[in-house]
CSV table of C-alpha atoms in Angstrom, one decimal:
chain,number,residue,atom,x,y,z
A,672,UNK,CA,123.4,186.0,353.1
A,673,UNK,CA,125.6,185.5,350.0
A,674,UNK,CA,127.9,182.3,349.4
A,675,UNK,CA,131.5,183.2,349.7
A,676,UNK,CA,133.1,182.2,346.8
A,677,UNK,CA,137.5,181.8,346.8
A,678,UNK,CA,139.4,180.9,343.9
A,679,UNK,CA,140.8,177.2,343.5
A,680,UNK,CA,144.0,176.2,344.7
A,681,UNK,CA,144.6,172.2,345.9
A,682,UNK,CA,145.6,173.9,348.9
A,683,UNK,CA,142.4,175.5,349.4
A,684,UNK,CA,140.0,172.5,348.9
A,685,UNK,CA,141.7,171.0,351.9
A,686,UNK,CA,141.2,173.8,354.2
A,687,UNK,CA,138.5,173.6,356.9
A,688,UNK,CA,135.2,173.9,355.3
A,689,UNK,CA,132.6,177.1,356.3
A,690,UNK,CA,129.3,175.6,358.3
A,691,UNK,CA,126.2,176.8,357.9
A,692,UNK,CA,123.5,175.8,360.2
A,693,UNK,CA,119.6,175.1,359.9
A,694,UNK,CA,118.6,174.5,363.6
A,695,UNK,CA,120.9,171.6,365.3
A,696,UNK,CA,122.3,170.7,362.0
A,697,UNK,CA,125.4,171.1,359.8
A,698,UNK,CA,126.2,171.9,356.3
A,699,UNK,CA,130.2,172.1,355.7
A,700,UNK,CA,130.8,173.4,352.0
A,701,UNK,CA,133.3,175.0,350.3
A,702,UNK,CA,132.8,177.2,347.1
A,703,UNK,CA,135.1,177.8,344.5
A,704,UNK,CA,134.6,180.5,341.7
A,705,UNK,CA,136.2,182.1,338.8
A,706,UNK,CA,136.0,186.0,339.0
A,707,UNK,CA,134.5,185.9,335.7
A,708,UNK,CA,132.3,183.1,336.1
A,709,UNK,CA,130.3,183.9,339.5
A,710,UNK,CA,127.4,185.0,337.8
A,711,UNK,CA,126.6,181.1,336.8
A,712,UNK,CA,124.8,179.0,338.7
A,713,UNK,CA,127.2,176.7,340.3
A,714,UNK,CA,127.5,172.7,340.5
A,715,UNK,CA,126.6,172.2,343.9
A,716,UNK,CA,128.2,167.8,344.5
A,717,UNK,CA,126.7,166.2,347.3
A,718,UNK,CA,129.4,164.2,348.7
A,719,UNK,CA,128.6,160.1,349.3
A,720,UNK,CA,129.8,158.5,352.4
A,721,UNK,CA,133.1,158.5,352.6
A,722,UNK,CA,134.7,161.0,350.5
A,723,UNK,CA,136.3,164.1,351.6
A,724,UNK,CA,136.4,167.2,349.9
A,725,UNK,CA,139.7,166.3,348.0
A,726,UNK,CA,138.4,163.5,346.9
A,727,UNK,CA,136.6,165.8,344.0
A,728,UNK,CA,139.5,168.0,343.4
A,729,UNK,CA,140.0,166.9,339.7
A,730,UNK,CA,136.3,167.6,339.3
A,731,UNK,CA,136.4,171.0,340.7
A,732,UNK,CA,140.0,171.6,338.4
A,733,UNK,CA,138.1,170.4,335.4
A,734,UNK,CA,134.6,172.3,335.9
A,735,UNK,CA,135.6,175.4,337.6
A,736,UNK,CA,137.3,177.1,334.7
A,737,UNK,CA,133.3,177.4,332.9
A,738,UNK,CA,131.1,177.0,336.3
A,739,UNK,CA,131.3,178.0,340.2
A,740,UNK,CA,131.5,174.7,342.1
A,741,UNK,CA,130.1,174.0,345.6
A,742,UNK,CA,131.3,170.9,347.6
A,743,UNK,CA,128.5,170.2,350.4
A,744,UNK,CA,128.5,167.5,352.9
A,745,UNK,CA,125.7,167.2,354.5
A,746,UNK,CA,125.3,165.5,357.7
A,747,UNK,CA,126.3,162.1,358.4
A,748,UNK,CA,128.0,162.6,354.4
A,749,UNK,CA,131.6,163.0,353.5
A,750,UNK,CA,133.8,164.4,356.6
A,751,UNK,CA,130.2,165.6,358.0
A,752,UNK,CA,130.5,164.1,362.0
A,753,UNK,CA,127.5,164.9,363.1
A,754,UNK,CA,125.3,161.7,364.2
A,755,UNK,CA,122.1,161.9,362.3
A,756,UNK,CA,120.5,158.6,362.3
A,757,UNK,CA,116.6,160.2,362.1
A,758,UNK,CA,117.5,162.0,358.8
A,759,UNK,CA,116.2,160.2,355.9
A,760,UNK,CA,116.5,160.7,352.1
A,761,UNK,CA,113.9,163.9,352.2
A,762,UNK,CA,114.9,165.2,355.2
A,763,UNK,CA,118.6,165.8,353.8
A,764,UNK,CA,117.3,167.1,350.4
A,765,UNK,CA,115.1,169.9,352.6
A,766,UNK,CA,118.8,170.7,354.5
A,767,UNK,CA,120.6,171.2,350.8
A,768,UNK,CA,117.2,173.5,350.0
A,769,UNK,CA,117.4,175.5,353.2
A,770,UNK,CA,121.2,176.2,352.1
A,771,UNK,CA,120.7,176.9,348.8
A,772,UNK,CA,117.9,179.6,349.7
A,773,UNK,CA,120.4,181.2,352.4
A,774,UNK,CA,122.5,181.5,350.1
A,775,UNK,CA,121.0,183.6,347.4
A,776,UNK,CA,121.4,181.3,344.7
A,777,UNK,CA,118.4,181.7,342.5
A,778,UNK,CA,119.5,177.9,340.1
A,779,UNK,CA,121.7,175.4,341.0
A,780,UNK,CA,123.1,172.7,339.0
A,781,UNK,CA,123.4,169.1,340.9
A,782,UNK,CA,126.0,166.6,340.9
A,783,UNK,CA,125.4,163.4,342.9
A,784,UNK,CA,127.5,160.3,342.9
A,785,UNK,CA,126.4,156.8,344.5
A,786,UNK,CA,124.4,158.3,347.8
A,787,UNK,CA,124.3,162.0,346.8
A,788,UNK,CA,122.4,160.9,344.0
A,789,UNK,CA,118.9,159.8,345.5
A,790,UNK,CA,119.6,163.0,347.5
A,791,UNK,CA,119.9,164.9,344.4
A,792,UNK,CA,117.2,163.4,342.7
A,793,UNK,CA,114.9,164.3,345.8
A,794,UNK,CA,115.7,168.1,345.7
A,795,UNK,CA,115.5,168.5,342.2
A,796,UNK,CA,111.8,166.7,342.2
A,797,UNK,CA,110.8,168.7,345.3
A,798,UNK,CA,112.0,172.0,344.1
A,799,UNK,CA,112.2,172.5,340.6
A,800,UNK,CA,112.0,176.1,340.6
A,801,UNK,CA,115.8,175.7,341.7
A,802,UNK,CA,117.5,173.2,339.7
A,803,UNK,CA,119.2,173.8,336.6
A,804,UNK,CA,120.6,170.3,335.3
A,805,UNK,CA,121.5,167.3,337.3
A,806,UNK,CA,124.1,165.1,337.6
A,807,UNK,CA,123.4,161.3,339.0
A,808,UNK,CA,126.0,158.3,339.1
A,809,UNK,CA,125.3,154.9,340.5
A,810,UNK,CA,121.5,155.6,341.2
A,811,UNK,CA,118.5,153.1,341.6
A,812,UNK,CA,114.5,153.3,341.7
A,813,UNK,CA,113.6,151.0,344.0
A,814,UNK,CA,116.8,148.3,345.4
A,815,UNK,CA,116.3,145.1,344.5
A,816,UNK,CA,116.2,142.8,347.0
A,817,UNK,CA,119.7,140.9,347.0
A,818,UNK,CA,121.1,144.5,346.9
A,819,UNK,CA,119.6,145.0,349.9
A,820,UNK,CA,120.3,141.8,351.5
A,821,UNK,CA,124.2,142.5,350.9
A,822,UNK,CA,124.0,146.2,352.8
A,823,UNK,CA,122.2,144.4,355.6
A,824,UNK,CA,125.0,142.0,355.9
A,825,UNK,CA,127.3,144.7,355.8
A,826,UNK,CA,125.5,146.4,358.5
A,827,UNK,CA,124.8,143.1,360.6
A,828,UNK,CA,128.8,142.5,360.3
A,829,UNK,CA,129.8,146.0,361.3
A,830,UNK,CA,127.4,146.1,364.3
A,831,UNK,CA,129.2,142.7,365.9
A,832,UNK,CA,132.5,144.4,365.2
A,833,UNK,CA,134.1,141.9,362.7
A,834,UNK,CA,135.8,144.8,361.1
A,835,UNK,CA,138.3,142.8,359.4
A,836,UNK,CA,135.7,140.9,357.3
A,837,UNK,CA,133.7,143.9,357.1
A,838,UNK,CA,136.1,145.6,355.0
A,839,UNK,CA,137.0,143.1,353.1
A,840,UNK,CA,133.3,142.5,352.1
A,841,UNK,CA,133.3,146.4,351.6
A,842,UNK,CA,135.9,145.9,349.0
A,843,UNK,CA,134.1,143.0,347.3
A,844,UNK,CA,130.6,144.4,347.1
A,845,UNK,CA,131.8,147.9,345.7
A,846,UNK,CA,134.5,146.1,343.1
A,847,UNK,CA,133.5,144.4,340.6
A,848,UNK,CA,135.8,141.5,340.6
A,849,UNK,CA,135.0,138.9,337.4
A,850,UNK,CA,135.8,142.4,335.7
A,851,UNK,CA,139.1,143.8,336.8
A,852,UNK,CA,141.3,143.0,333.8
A,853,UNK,CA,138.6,145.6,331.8
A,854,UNK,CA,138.6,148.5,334.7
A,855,UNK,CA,141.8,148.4,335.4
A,856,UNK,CA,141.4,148.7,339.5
A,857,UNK,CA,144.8,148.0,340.9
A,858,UNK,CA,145.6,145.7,343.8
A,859,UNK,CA,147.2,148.9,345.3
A,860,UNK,CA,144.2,150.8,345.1
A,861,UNK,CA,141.8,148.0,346.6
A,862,UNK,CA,144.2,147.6,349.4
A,863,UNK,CA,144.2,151.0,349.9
A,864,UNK,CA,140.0,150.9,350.7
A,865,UNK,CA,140.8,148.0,352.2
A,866,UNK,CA,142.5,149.8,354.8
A,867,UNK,CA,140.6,153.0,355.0
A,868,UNK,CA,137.7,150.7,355.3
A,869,UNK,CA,139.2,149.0,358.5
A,870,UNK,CA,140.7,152.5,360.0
A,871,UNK,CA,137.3,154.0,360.5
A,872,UNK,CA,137.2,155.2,363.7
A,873,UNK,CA,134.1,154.6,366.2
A,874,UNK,CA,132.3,157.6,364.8
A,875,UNK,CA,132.8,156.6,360.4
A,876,UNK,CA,131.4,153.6,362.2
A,877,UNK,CA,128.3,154.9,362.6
A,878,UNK,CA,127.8,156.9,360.1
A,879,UNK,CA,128.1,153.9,357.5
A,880,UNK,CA,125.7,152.2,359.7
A,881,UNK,CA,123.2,155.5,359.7
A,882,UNK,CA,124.0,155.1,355.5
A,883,UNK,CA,123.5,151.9,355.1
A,884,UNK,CA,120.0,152.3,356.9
A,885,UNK,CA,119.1,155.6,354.8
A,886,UNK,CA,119.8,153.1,351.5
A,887,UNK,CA,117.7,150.6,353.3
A,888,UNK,CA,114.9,152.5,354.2
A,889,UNK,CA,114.2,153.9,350.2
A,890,UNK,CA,111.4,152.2,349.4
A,891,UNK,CA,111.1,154.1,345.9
A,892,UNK,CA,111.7,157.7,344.8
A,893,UNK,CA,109.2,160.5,345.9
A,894,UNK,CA,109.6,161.4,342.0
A,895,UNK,CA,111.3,161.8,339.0
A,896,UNK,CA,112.3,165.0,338.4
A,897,UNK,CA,112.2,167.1,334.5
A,898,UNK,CA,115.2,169.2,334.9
A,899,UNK,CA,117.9,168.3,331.8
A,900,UNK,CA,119.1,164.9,333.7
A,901,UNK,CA,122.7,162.9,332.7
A,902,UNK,CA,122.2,159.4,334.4
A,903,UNK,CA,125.6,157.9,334.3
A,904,UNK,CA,127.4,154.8,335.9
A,905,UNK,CA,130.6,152.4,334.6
A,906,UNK,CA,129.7,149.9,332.1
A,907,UNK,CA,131.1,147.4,334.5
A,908,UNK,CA,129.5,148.5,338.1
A,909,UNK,CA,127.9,145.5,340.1
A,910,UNK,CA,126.7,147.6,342.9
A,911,UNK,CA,124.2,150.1,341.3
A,912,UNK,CA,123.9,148.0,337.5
A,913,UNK,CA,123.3,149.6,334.6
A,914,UNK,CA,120.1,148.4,333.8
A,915,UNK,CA,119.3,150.2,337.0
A,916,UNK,CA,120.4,153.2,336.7
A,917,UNK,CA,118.8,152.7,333.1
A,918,UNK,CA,115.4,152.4,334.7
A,919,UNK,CA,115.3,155.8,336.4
A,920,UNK,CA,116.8,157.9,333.2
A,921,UNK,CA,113.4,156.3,331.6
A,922,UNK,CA,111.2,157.9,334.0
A,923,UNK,CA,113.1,161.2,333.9
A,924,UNK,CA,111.2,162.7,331.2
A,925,UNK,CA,114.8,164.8,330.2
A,926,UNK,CA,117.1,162.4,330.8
A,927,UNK,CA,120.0,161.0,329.0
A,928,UNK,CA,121.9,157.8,329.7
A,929,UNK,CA,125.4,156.9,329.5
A,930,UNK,CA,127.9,154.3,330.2
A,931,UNK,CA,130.9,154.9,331.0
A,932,UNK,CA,133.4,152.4,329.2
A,933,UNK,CA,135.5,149.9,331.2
A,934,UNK,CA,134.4,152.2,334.7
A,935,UNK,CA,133.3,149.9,337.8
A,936,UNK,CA,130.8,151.7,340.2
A,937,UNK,CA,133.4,155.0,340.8
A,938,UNK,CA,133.7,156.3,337.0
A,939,UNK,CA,135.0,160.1,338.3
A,940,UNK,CA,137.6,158.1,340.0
A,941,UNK,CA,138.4,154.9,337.7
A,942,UNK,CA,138.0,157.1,334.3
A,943,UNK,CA,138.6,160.2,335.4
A,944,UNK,CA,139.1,162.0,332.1
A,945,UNK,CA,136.5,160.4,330.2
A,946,UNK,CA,134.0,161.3,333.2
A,947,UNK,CA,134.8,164.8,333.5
A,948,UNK,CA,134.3,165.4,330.0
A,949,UNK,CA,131.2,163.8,330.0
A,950,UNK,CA,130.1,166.0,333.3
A,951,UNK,CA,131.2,169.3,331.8
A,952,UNK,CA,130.0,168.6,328.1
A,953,UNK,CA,126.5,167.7,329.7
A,954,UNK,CA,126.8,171.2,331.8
A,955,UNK,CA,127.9,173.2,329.1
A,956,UNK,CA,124.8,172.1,326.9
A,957,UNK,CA,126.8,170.5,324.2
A,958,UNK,CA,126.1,166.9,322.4
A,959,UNK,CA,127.4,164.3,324.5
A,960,UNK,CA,128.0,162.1,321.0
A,961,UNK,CA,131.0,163.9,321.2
A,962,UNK,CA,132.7,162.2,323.9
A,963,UNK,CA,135.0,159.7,323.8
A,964,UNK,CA,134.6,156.7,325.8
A,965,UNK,CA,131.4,156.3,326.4
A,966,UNK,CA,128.2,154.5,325.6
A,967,UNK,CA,125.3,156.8,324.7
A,968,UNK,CA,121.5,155.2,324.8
A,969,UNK,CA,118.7,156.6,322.8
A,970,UNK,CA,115.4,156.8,324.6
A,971,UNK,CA,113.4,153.7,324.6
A,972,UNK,CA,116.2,151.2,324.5
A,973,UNK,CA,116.9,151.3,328.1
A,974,UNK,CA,114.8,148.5,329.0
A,975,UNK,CA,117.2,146.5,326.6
A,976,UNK,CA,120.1,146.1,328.9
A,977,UNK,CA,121.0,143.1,329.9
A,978,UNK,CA,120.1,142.2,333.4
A,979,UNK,CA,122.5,140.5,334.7
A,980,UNK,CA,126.1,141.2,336.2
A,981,UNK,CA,128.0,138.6,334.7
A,982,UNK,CA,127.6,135.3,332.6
A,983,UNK,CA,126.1,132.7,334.3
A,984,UNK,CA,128.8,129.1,334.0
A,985,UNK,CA,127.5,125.9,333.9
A,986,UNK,CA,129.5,123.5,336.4
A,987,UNK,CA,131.5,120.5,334.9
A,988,UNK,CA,130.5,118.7,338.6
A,989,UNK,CA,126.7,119.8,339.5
A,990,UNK,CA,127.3,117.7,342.7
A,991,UNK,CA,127.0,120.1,346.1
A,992,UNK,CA,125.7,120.4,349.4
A,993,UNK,CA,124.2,122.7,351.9
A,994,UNK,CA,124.4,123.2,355.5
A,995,UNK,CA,123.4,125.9,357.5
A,996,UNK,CA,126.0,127.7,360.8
A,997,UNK,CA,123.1,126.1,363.4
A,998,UNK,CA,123.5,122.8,364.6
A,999,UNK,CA,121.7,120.2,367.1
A,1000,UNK,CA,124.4,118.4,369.0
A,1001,UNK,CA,126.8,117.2,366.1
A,1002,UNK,CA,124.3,117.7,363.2
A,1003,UNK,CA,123.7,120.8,361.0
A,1004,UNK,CA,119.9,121.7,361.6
A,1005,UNK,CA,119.9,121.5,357.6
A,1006,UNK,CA,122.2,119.8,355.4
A,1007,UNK,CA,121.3,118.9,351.9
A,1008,UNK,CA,122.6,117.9,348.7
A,1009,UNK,CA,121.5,120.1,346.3
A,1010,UNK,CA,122.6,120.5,342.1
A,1011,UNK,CA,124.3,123.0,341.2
A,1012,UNK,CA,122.2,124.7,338.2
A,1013,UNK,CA,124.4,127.8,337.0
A,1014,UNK,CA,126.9,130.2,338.9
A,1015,UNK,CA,129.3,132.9,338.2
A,1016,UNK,CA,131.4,135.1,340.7
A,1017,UNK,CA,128.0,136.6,342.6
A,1018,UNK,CA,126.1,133.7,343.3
A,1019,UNK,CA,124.2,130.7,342.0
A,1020,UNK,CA,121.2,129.1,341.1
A,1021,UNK,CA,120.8,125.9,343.5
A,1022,UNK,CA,118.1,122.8,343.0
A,1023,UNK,CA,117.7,121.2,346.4
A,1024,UNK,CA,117.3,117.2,346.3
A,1025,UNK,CA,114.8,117.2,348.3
A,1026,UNK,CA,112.4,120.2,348.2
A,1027,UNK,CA,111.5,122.2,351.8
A,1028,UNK,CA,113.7,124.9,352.9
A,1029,UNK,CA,112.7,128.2,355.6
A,1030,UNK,CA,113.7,131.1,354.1
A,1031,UNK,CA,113.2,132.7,357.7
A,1032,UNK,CA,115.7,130.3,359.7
A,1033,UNK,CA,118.2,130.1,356.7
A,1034,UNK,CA,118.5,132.7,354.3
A,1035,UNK,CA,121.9,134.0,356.0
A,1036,UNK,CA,123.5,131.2,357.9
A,1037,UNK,CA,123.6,128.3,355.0
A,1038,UNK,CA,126.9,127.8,353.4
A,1039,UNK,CA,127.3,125.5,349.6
A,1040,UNK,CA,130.3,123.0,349.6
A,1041,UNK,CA,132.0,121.8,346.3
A,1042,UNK,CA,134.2,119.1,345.6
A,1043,UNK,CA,135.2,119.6,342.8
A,1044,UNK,CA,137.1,122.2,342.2
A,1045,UNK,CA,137.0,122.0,346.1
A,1046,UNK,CA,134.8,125.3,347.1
A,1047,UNK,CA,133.1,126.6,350.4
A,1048,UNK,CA,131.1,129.6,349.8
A,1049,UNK,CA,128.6,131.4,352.4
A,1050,UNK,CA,125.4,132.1,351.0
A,1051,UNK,CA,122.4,134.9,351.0
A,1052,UNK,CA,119.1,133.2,349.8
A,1053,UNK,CA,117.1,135.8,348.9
A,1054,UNK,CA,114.2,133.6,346.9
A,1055,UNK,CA,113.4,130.1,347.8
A,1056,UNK,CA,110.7,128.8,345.3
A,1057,UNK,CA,108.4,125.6,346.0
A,1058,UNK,CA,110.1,123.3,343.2
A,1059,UNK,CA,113.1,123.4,345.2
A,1060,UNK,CA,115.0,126.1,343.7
A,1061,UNK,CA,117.2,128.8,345.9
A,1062,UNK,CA,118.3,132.1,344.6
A,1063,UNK,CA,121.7,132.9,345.9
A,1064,UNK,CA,124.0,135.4,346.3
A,1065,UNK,CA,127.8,135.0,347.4
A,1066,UNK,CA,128.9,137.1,350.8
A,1067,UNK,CA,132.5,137.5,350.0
A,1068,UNK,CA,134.1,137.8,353.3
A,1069,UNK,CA,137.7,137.2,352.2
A,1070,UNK,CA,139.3,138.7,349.6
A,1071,UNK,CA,142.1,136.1,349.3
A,1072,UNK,CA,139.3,133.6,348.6
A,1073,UNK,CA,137.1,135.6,346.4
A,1074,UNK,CA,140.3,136.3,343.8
A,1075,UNK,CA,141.0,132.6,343.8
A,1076,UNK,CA,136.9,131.6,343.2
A,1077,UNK,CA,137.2,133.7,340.3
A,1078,UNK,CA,140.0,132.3,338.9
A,1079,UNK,CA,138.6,129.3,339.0
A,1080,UNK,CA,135.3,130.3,337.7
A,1081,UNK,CA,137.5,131.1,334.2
A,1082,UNK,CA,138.6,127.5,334.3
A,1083,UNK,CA,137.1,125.2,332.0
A,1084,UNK,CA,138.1,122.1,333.4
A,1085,UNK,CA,135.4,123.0,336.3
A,1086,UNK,CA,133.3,125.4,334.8
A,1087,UNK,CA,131.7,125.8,331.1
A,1088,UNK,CA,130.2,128.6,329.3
A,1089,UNK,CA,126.5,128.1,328.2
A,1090,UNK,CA,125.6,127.5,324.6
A,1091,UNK,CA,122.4,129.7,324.6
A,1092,UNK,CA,121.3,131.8,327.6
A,1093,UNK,CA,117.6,130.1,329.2
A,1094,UNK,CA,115.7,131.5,331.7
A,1095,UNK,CA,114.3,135.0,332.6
A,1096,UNK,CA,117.4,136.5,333.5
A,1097,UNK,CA,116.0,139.5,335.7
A,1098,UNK,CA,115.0,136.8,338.3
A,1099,UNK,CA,118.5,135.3,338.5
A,1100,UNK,CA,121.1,136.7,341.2
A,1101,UNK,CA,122.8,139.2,338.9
């Protein structure tokens, strides 16, 4: 069997995809090709959750003049339907390999953004003998654990049906708010996630929740692969940070590292220029120095990045206090004052007045009041230490509320800057 190659049009790309099957599941792709560049090995982009094939039809406009390009979604991925919550990780990288072997294509190159990435990574570590050079944006070794609490609270939410808050959270968790004057990310285009995000239908439903799982359940790569590697992400994404993504370039033993200049967590589609050059100067096996608008790292200064996601503010008014969503009767089951140590837009650092707290009863029902400025903020505490200290992150239910904490967060009536940055900053919330 040979892959069936047509030549681009934006008409084409939003046809109905060809299936291929490996027992009960489905593999839509569609593969576009130059007559006089078939012979390559094509740029096979493993689609993330929600995006459709169009979503990628710059990418395909911008590569397909030097190299064949192959949209997959796998299943569960993308416009994929199919229900397939026993797949993991591995499981979906041995689908891609069964494909690319029915196919007759001796080398492939990879492309995977946010999701497809691990999924990349995994094929090209389990079957070198195929990959050319990879592609990987947004991509993490092992999730640390406030990322994790945030997708469980985004599953948790989903599963009781709360979809308006659910989407707005979405929206908050993927966009990097405290940095939206530098990426550019219009109220237009967050209101338009917003919706899609609150239109899925019963099946998208699931298939987030099956995602959000499949995040959940990597524990760590299998491998790093030694294909030629570009690890990429926005200079600017809170969802997958840098310093992440940073990490698993270091253990790639080919790998370069790049960051994509005023990007949030969706470069291709926040920079899309600057991206697709990068993407198809890395393919075409020039120097990436050459590209505008990025940040390029030299091996070995990875581990430099700065840890955090933004700078942590030091409150005018340290006063607060904490109560927790369970009561007895008319009390809270745990209401405290606590000081307010440092904050910013993602969460805080919290020294309780009187030290005891259960990390097991109260890590995702407590909620921090302020008086001044006057603030209510639901809290994840994802590291309670004996001294009295709580490690927080912010849920960010409501976007109304979340645009007006961050203006006030850039208020210096209520909130200061820090004279010299204290602490080891890998253990705060960023």
């Amino acid at each position: 069997m040979r892959i069936n190659y047509q030549e681009y049009s934006r008409g084409a790309i939003k046809a109905e995809p060809e299936s291929f099957w490996v027992g009960q599941w489905r593999i839509d792709y569609i593969a576009f090709g130059a007559p006089e560049n078939r012979h390559k090995p094509p740029l096979v982009v493993i689609g993330g959750a929600f995006q459709n094939f169009t979503s990628y039809k710059y990418c395909v406009e911008h590569i397909y003049t030097d190299f064949p390009v192959v949209l997959v979604d796998l299943p569960s991925l993308g416009n994929n339907d199919q229900v397939s919550p026993d797949l993991g990780m591995e499981d979906l990288a041995d689908l891609l390999h069964e494909f690319v072997v029915h196919m007759g294509l001796p080398t492939v190159h990879l492309m995977g953004l946010s999701l497809g990435s691990a999924i990349a990574s995994t094929f090209a570590y389990k079957y070198p003998q195929l990959t050319g050079k990879m592609i990987v944006a947004g991509i993490v070794v092992r999730p640390r654990k406030s990322w994790r609490m945030l997708v469980e609270e985004s599953v948790r939410v989903l599963d009781e049906g709360r979809m308006d808050e659910f989407s707005q959270a979405v929206v908050l968790y993927l966009v990097n708010y405290h940095r939206l004057k530098e990426t550019g990310i219009t109220p237009t285009a967050r209101r338009l996630f917003y919706r899609q995000m609150k239109a899925l239908s019963d099946n998208e439903r699931e298939r987030y929740k099956i995602n959000g799982r499949r995040l959940l359940s990597v524990e760590g790569l299998l491998g790093y692969p030694e294909c030629e590697t570009l690890v990429t992400t926005g200079e600017f994404d809170s969802f997958t940070l840098p310093w992440e993504n940073a990490a698993f370039a270091a253990r790639c033993p080919n790998a370069q590292f790049a960051l994509i200049k005023g990007a949030d967590h969706l470069p291709q589609l926040e920079k899309r220029e600057v991206s697709l050059e990068l993407f198809l100067t890395f393919l075409r096996g020039a120097p990436l120095s050459q590209v505008d608008g990025i940040t390029l790292f030299p091996r070995g200064s990875y581990e430099q990045l700065e840890r955090r996601r933004s700078e942590r503010l030091l409150p005018c008014n340290t006063r607060g206090h904490v109560t927790s969503e369970s009561r007895i009767g008319d009390q809270f089951r745990f209401d405290q004052r606590v000081k307010v140590v440092d904050i910013n837009f993602f969460g805080c650092l919290l020294k309780l007045e009187n030290p005891g707290f259960s990390t097991a009863e109260h890590a995702r029902d407590c909620t921090l009041h302020m008086s001044s400025p006057e603030l209510k903020l639901e809290l994840l505490v994802f590291q309670y230490e004996e001294t009295g200290y709580l490690r927080c992150l912010f849920k960010h239910g409501n976007i109304r509320e979340a645009e007006r904490f961050a203006e006030l967060l850039n208020d210096r009536q209520y909130f200061l800057e820090p004279r010299a940055s204290t602490g080891n900053v890998h253990k705060i919330y960023g």
